[in-house]
Amino acid sequence: MTAAETDRALVERVAKGDRAAVRLLFMRHHARVYRFVARQTGSELMADDIANEVFLELWRQAPAFEGRSEVSTWLLGIARFKALSLLRRKKEDWIDDDDAAQVADGADTPEVVTMKEDKAAALRRFIDAMREEHRTVIDLAYYHGQSVSEIGEVLGIPVATVKTRMFYARKKLGEALKAAGYDRGWP
């Protein structure tokens, strides 16, 4: 096994029963899956459970992986499905996004850091207030770095629909930021 071994090659190894390959994929992708689910559910407990279930599902479904998408996209799709399923069945206490502290850039002055944190918190509130379909595309694009085609695959919708949702989501965010007195620039 090489350090540069691709995710696809690791999935092939998982399909053959290689537990070490599952552990490596877990180390590479667990944090991303966890953050995605935490944002989708608003619950750290649910996110932890679902993120672990995603890798159990990877173990079970590896032989069926066809490689039509990136492994990370496939895992996020599994995570989204599991999160939506669990949310339909179960209600939990929601975490407060204000409690999720952001690491400040050491080069910024305390004043700039405060302005960034304030704008980021406002932006997260505006995103959280959006309809689920808009919130999800923004989350996948900006917080998880997914491309339009990857988002379409995770959500199971056409690329054109992703673009339309992204357009309206950005428009609504811009309007909300402007109404709240925030400039488009950063901070």
Coordinates of N, CA and C in Angstrom, one line a residue:
M1 N 0.8 -1.2 0.0 CA 0.0 0.0 0.0 C 0.9 1.2 0.0
T2 N 0.6 2.2 -0.9 CA 1.4 3.4 -1.0 C 0.5 4.5 -0.4
A3 N 1.2 5.6 0.0 CA 0.5 6.7 0.6 C -0.4 7.4 -0.4
A4 N 0.0 7.3 -1.7 CA -0.7 8.0 -2.8 C -1.8 7.1 -3.4
E5 N -2.1 6.0 -2.7 CA -3.1 5.0 -3.3 C -4.4 5.8 -3.4
T6 N -5.0 5.6 -4.6 CA -6.3 6.3 -4.8 C -7.4 5.7 -4.0
D7 N -8.4 6.6 -3.8 CA -9.6 6.1 -3.1 C -10.3 5.0 -3.8
R8 N -10.3 5.1 -5.1 CA -11.0 4.0 -5.9 C -10.3 2.7 -5.7
A9 N -8.9 2.7 -5.7 CA -8.2 1.5 -5.5 C -8.5 0.9 -4.1
L10 N -8.6 1.8 -3.1 CA -9.0 1.4 -1.8 C -10.3 0.8 -1.7
V11 N -11.3 1.3 -2.4 CA -12.6 0.7 -2.5 C -12.6 -0.7 -3.1
E12 N -11.8 -0.8 -4.1 CA -11.6 -2.2 -4.7 C -11.0 -3.1 -3.7
R13 N -10.1 -2.7 -2.9 CA -9.5 -3.5 -1.8 C -10.6 -3.8 -0.8
V14 N -11.4 -2.9 -0.4 CA -12.5 -3.1 0.5 C -13.5 -4.1 0.0
A15 N -13.7 -4.1 -1.3 CA -14.7 -5.0 -1.9 C -14.1 -6.5 -1.8
K16 N -12.8 -6.6 -1.7 CA -12.2 -7.9 -1.5 C -12.0 -8.3 0.0
G17 N -12.5 -7.4 0.9 CA -12.5 -7.8 2.3 C -11.3 -7.2 3.1
D18 N -10.6 -6.2 2.5 CA -9.5 -5.6 3.2 C -9.9 -4.6 4.2
R19 N -9.8 -4.9 5.5 CA -10.1 -4.0 6.6 C -9.2 -2.8 6.7
A20 N -7.9 -3.0 6.3 CA -7.0 -1.9 6.4 C -7.4 -0.8 5.4
A21 N -7.9 -1.2 4.3 CA -8.4 -0.2 3.3 C -9.6 0.6 3.8
V22 N -10.5 0.0 4.6 CA -11.6 0.7 5.2 C -11.0 1.7 6.2
R23 N -10.1 1.3 7.0 CA -9.5 2.2 8.0 C -8.9 3.4 7.3
L24 N -8.2 3.2 6.2 CA -7.5 4.3 5.5 C -8.6 5.3 4.9
L25 N -9.6 4.7 4.3 CA -10.7 5.6 3.8 C -11.4 6.3 4.9
F26 N -11.5 5.7 6.1 CA -12.1 6.3 7.2 C -11.3 7.5 7.6
M27 N -10.0 7.3 7.7 CA -9.1 8.4 8.1 C -9.1 9.6 7.1
R28 N -9.2 9.3 5.9 CA -9.3 10.3 4.8 C -10.6 11.1 4.8
H29 N -11.7 10.4 5.0 CA -13.0 11.0 4.8 C -13.9 11.2 6.0
H30 N -13.6 10.7 7.1 CA -14.5 10.8 8.2 C -14.8 12.2 8.6
A31 N -13.8 13.1 8.7 CA -14.1 14.4 9.2 C -15.0 15.2 8.2
R32 N -14.8 15.0 6.9 CA -15.7 15.6 5.9 C -17.1 15.1 6.0
V33 N -17.3 13.8 6.1 CA -18.6 13.2 6.3 C -19.3 13.7 7.6
Y34 N -18.5 13.7 8.6 CA -19.0 14.2 9.9 C -19.5 15.6 9.8
R35 N -18.7 16.5 9.3 CA -19.1 17.9 9.2 C -20.3 18.1 8.3
F36 N -20.4 17.4 7.2 CA -21.5 17.5 6.3 C -22.8 17.1 7.1
V37 N -22.7 15.9 7.8 CA -23.9 15.4 8.5 C -24.3 16.4 9.7
A38 N -23.3 16.9 10.3 CA -23.5 17.8 11.5 C -24.3 19.0 11.0
R39 N -23.9 19.5 9.8 CA -24.6 20.7 9.3 C -26.0 20.3 8.8
Q40 N -26.2 19.1 8.2 CA -27.5 18.7 7.8 C -28.5 18.5 8.9
T41 N -28.0 17.9 10.0 CA -28.9 17.5 11.1 C -28.9 18.5 12.2
G42 N -27.8 19.3 12.4 CA -27.7 20.2 13.5 C -27.4 19.4 14.8
S43 N -27.0 18.2 14.7 CA -26.8 17.4 15.9 C -25.4 16.7 15.8
E44 N -24.6 17.0 16.8 CA -23.3 16.3 16.8 C -23.4 14.8 17.1
L45 N -24.4 14.4 18.0 CA -24.6 13.0 18.3 C -25.0 12.3 17.0
M46 N -26.0 12.8 16.3 CA -26.5 12.2 15.1 C -25.3 12.1 14.1
A47 N -24.6 13.2 14.0 CA -23.5 13.2 13.0 C -22.5 12.1 13.3
D48 N -22.1 11.9 14.5 CA -21.2 10.9 14.9 C -21.7 9.5 14.5
D49 N -22.9 9.2 14.9 CA -23.5 7.9 14.6 C -23.6 7.7 13.1
I50 N -24.1 8.7 12.3 CA -24.3 8.6 10.9 C -23.0 8.4 10.2
A51 N -22.0 9.2 10.6 CA -20.6 9.1 9.9 C -20.1 7.7 10.1
N52 N -20.3 7.1 11.3 CA -19.8 5.7 11.5 C -20.6 4.8 10.6
E53 N -21.9 5.0 10.5 CA -22.7 4.1 9.7 C -22.4 4.2 8.2
V54 N -21.9 5.4 7.8 CA -21.5 5.5 6.4 C -20.4 4.6 6.0
F55 N -19.4 4.4 7.0 CA -18.3 3.5 6.7 C -18.7 2.1 6.8
L56 N -19.7 1.8 7.6 CA -20.2 0.4 7.6 C -20.9 0.1 6.3
E57 N -21.6 1.1 5.8 CA -22.2 1.0 4.5 C -21.2 0.8 3.4
L58 N -20.1 1.5 3.5 CA -19.0 1.4 2.5 C -18.5 -0.1 2.5
W59 N -18.4 -0.6 3.7 CA -17.9 -2.0 3.8 C -18.9 -3.0 3.1
R60 N -20.2 -2.7 3.3 CA -21.2 -3.6 2.6 C -21.4 -3.3 1.1
Q61 N -21.3 -2.1 0.7 CA -21.6 -1.7 -0.7 C -20.4 -1.6 -1.6
A62 N -19.2 -1.8 -1.1 CA -18.0 -1.6 -1.9 C -18.0 -2.5 -3.1
P63 N -18.5 -3.7 -3.1 CA -18.5 -4.5 -4.4 C -19.4 -3.9 -5.4
A64 N -20.4 -3.1 -5.0 CA -21.4 -2.5 -6.0 C -20.9 -1.1 -6.5
F65 N -19.8 -0.6 -5.9 CA -19.3 0.7 -6.4 C -18.8 0.6 -7.8
E66 N -19.4 1.4 -8.7 CA -19.1 1.4 -10.1 C -18.1 2.4 -10.5
G67 N -17.7 3.3 -9.7 CA -16.7 4.3 -10.0 C -17.2 5.4 -10.9
R68 N -18.5 5.6 -11.0 CA -19.0 6.7 -11.8 C -18.9 8.1 -11.2
S69 N -18.5 8.1 -9.9 CA -18.2 9.4 -9.2 C -17.0 9.2 -8.3
E70 N -16.6 10.3 -7.7 CA -15.5 10.2 -6.8 C -16.0 9.5 -5.5
V71 N -15.1 8.8 -4.9 CA -15.4 8.1 -3.6 C -16.0 9.1 -2.6
S72 N -15.4 10.3 -2.5 CA -15.9 11.3 -1.5 C -17.4 11.7 -1.8
T73 N -17.7 11.8 -3.1 CA -19.1 12.1 -3.5 C -20.0 11.0 -3.2
W74 N -19.6 9.8 -3.4 CA -20.4 8.6 -3.1 C -20.7 8.5 -1.6
L75 N -19.6 8.8 -0.8 CA -19.8 8.7 0.7 C -20.7 9.8 1.2
L76 N -20.6 11.0 0.6 CA -21.5 12.1 1.0 C -23.0 11.8 0.6
G77 N -23.1 11.1 -0.5 CA -24.5 10.7 -0.9 C -25.1 9.7 0.1
I78 N -24.3 8.8 0.5 CA -24.7 7.8 1.5 C -25.0 8.6 2.8
A79 N -24.2 9.5 3.2 CA -24.4 10.3 4.4 C -25.7 11.1 4.4
R80 N -25.9 11.7 3.2 CA -27.2 12.5 3.1 C -28.4 11.6 3.2
F81 N -28.4 10.5 2.6 CA -29.5 9.6 2.6 C -29.8 9.1 4.1
K82 N -28.7 8.8 4.8 CA -28.8 8.3 6.1 C -29.3 9.4 7.1
A83 N -28.8 10.6 6.8 CA -29.2 11.8 7.7 C -30.7 12.1 7.5
L84 N -31.1 12.1 6.2 CA -32.6 12.4 6.0 C -33.4 11.3 6.6
S85 N -33.0 10.0 6.4 CA -33.8 8.9 7.0 C -33.9 9.0 8.5
L86 N -32.8 9.4 9.2 CA -32.8 9.5 10.6 C -33.6 10.7 11.1
L87 N -33.5 11.8 10.4 CA -34.3 13.0 10.7 C -35.8 12.7 10.7
R88 N -36.2 11.9 9.7 CA -37.6 11.5 9.6 C -38.1 10.7 10.8
R89 N -37.2 9.9 11.4 CA -37.5 9.0 12.5 C -37.3 9.6 13.8
K90 N -36.4 10.6 14.0 CA -35.9 10.9 15.3 C -35.7 12.4 15.5
K91 N -36.1 12.9 16.6 CA -35.8 14.3 16.9 C -34.9 14.4 18.1
E92 N -33.9 15.3 18.0 CA -32.9 15.5 19.1 C -32.7 17.0 19.3
D93 N -32.0 17.3 20.4 CA -31.7 18.7 20.6 C -30.7 19.2 19.6
W94 N -30.9 20.4 19.1 CA -30.1 20.9 18.0 C -28.9 21.7 18.6
I95 N -27.8 21.6 18.0 CA -26.7 22.4 18.5 C -26.8 23.8 18.0
D96 N -26.2 24.7 18.8 CA -26.3 26.1 18.5 C -25.0 26.4 17.6
D97 N -25.2 27.0 16.4 CA -24.0 27.3 15.6 C -23.1 28.3 16.2
D98 N -23.7 29.2 17.1 CA -22.8 30.1 17.8 C -21.8 29.5 18.7
D99 N -22.1 28.2 19.1 CA -21.2 27.5 19.9 C -20.0 26.9 19.1
A100 N -20.2 26.8 17.8 CA -19.2 26.2 17.0 C -18.2 27.3 16.7
A101 N -17.1 27.4 17.5 CA -16.2 28.4 17.4 C -15.3 28.2 16.1
Q102 N -15.0 29.3 15.4 CA -14.2 29.3 14.2 C -12.8 29.7 14.6
V103 N -11.8 29.1 14.0 CA -10.4 29.4 14.3 C -10.1 30.7 13.6
A104 N -9.7 31.7 14.3 CA -9.4 33.0 13.7 C -8.0 33.0 13.0
D105 N -7.9 33.8 12.0 CA -6.6 33.9 11.3 C -5.7 34.7 12.2
G106 N -4.5 34.2 12.5 CA -3.6 34.8 13.4 C -3.1 36.2 12.9
A107 N -3.1 36.4 11.6 CA -2.6 37.6 11.1 C -3.6 38.8 11.2
D108 N -4.9 38.5 11.5 CA -5.9 39.5 11.6 C -5.9 40.1 13.0
T109 N -6.3 41.4 13.0 CA -6.4 42.1 14.3 C -7.7 41.5 15.0
P110 N -7.7 41.7 16.3 CA -9.0 41.3 17.0 C -10.2 41.9 16.4
E111 N -10.1 43.1 16.0 CA -11.3 43.8 15.4 C -11.8 43.1 14.1
V112 N -10.8 42.8 13.2 CA -11.1 42.1 12.0 C -11.7 40.7 12.3
V113 N -11.1 40.0 13.3 CA -11.5 38.7 13.6 C -13.0 38.8 14.1
T114 N -13.3 39.7 14.9 CA -14.7 39.9 15.4 C -15.6 40.2 14.3
M115 N -15.2 41.0 13.3 CA -16.1 41.3 12.2 C -16.3 40.1 11.3
K116 N -15.3 39.3 11.1 CA -15.4 38.1 10.4 C -16.3 37.1 11.1
E117 N -16.1 36.9 12.4 CA -17.0 36.0 13.1 C -18.4 36.4 13.1
D118 N -18.7 37.7 13.2 CA -20.0 38.3 13.2 C -20.7 38.0 11.8
K119 N -19.9 38.3 10.8 CA -20.5 38.1 9.4 C -20.7 36.6 9.1
A120 N -19.7 35.8 9.6 CA -19.9 34.3 9.4 C -21.1 33.7 10.1
A121 N -21.3 34.2 11.3 CA -22.4 33.8 12.1 C -23.7 34.2 11.4
A122 N -23.8 35.4 11.0 CA -24.9 35.9 10.3 C -25.2 35.1 9.0
L123 N -24.1 34.9 8.3 CA -24.2 34.1 7.0 C -24.8 32.7 7.3
R124 N -24.3 32.1 8.4 CA -24.7 30.7 8.7 C -26.2 30.8 9.1
R125 N -26.6 31.8 9.9 CA -28.0 32.0 10.2 C -28.9 32.1 9.0
F126 N -28.4 32.9 8.0 CA -29.2 33.1 6.8 C -29.3 31.8 6.0
I127 N -28.2 31.0 6.0 CA -28.2 29.8 5.3 C -29.1 28.8 6.0
D128 N -29.1 28.7 7.3 CA -29.9 27.9 8.1 C -31.4 28.2 7.9
A129 N -31.7 29.5 7.6 CA -33.1 29.9 7.4 C -33.6 29.6 6.0
M130 N -32.8 29.2 5.1 CA -33.2 28.9 3.7 C -33.9 27.6 3.7
R131 N -34.7 27.5 2.6 CA -35.3 26.2 2.3 C -34.3 25.1 2.2
E132 N -34.6 23.9 2.6 CA -33.6 22.8 2.6 C -32.9 22.6 1.3
E133 N -33.6 22.7 0.2 CA -33.0 22.5 -1.1 C -31.9 23.5 -1.5
H134 N -32.1 24.7 -1.0 CA -31.1 25.8 -1.2 C -30.0 25.6 -0.2
R135 N -30.3 25.4 1.0 CA -29.3 25.2 2.1 C -28.3 24.1 1.7
T136 N -28.8 23.0 1.2 CA -28.0 21.8 0.9 C -27.0 22.1 -0.2
V137 N -27.4 22.8 -1.3 CA -26.5 23.1 -2.4 C -25.4 24.0 -1.9
I138 N -25.8 25.0 -1.1 CA -24.8 26.0 -0.6 C -23.8 25.2 0.3
D139 N -24.3 24.4 1.2 CA -23.5 23.6 2.1 C -22.5 22.7 1.4
L140 N -23.0 22.0 0.4 CA -22.1 21.1 -0.4 C -21.1 21.9 -1.2
A141 N -21.5 23.0 -1.8 CA -20.5 23.7 -2.6 C -19.5 24.5 -1.8
Y142 N -19.9 25.2 -0.8 CA -19.0 26.1 -0.1 C -18.4 25.5 1.1
Y143 N -19.0 24.6 1.8 CA -18.4 24.0 3.0 C -17.8 22.7 2.7
H144 N -18.1 22.1 1.6 CA -17.5 20.8 1.3 C -16.8 20.7 0.0
G145 N -16.8 21.8 -0.8 CA -16.0 22.0 -2.0 C -16.4 21.0 -3.1
Q146 N -17.7 20.7 -3.1 CA -18.2 19.8 -4.2 C -18.5 20.6 -5.4
S147 N -18.3 20.0 -6.6 CA -18.6 20.6 -7.9 C -20.1 20.5 -8.1
V148 N -20.6 21.2 -9.1 CA -22.0 21.2 -9.5 C -22.4 19.8 -9.8
S149 N -21.6 19.1 -10.6 CA -22.0 17.7 -11.0 C -21.9 16.8 -9.8
E150 N -21.0 17.0 -8.9 CA -21.0 16.1 -7.7 C -22.2 16.4 -6.8
I151 N -22.6 17.7 -6.7 CA -23.8 18.0 -5.9 C -25.0 17.3 -6.5
G152 N -25.1 17.4 -7.8 CA -26.2 16.7 -8.5 C -26.2 15.2 -8.2
E153 N -25.1 14.6 -8.2 CA -25.0 13.2 -7.9 C -25.4 12.9 -6.4
V154 N -24.9 13.7 -5.5 CA -25.2 13.5 -4.1 C -26.7 13.6 -3.8
L155 N -27.3 14.6 -4.5 CA -28.7 14.9 -4.2 C -29.6 14.1 -5.2
G156 N -29.0 13.5 -6.2 CA -29.9 12.8 -7.1 C -30.7 13.7 -8.0
I157 N -30.2 14.8 -8.4 CA -30.9 15.8 -9.2 C -30.1 16.2 -10.4
P158 N -30.7 16.7 -11.5 CA -29.9 17.1 -12.7 C -29.0 18.3 -12.4
V159 N -27.9 18.4 -13.1 CA -27.0 19.5 -12.9 C -27.7 20.9 -13.1
A160 N -28.6 21.0 -14.1 CA -29.3 22.2 -14.3 C -30.1 22.6 -13.1
T161 N -30.7 21.7 -12.4 CA -31.4 22.0 -11.2 C -30.5 22.5 -10.1
V162 N -29.3 21.9 -10.0 CA -28.3 22.3 -9.0 C -28.0 23.8 -9.3
K163 N -27.7 24.1 -10.6 CA -27.4 25.5 -11.0 C -28.5 26.5 -10.6
T164 N -29.7 26.1 -10.9 CA -30.8 26.9 -10.6 C -31.0 27.2 -9.1
R165 N -30.8 26.1 -8.3 CA -30.9 26.2 -6.8 C -29.8 27.1 -6.3
M166 N -28.6 26.9 -6.9 CA -27.4 27.7 -6.5 C -27.7 29.2 -6.8
F167 N -28.2 29.5 -8.0 CA -28.5 30.9 -8.4 C -29.4 31.5 -7.4
Y168 N -30.5 30.9 -7.1 CA -31.5 31.5 -6.2 C -31.0 31.5 -4.7
A169 N -30.2 30.6 -4.3 CA -29.6 30.6 -3.0 C -28.7 31.7 -2.8
R170 N -27.8 31.9 -3.8 CA -26.8 33.1 -3.7 C -27.6 34.4 -3.7
K171 N -28.6 34.5 -4.6 CA -29.4 35.7 -4.7 C -30.0 36.0 -3.3
K172 N -30.6 35.0 -2.7 CA -31.3 35.2 -1.4 C -30.2 35.6 -0.3
L173 N -29.1 34.9 -0.3 CA -28.0 35.3 0.6 C -27.5 36.7 0.5
G174 N -27.3 37.1 -0.8 CA -26.9 38.5 -1.1 C -27.9 39.5 -0.6
E175 N -29.2 39.2 -0.8 CA -30.2 40.1 -0.3 C -30.3 40.2 1.2
A176 N -30.1 39.0 1.8 CA -30.2 39.0 3.3 C -29.0 39.7 3.9
L177 N -27.8 39.5 3.3 CA -26.6 40.2 3.8 C -26.7 41.7 3.7
K178 N -27.2 42.1 2.5 CA -27.4 43.6 2.2 C -28.4 44.2 3.2
A179 N -29.5 43.5 3.4 CA -30.6 44.0 4.3 C -30.0 44.1 5.8
A180 N -29.1 43.2 6.1 CA -28.5 43.2 7.5 C -27.4 44.2 7.6
G181 N -27.0 44.9 6.5 CA -26.0 45.9 6.5 C -24.6 45.4 6.3
Y182 N -24.4 44.2 5.8 CA -23.1 43.6 5.5 C -22.7 43.9 4.0
D183 N -21.4 44.3 3.9 CA -20.9 44.5 2.5 C -20.6 43.1 1.9
R184 N -20.5 43.1 0.6 CA -20.3 41.8 -0.1 C -18.9 41.3 0.1
G185 N -17.9 42.2 0.4 CA -16.5 41.8 0.6 C -16.3 41.2 2.0
W186 N -15.1 40.8 2.2 CA -14.8 40.2 3.5 C -13.8 41.0 4.2
P187 N -14.0 41.4 5.5 CA -14.9 40.9 6.4 C -16.2 41.6 6.2

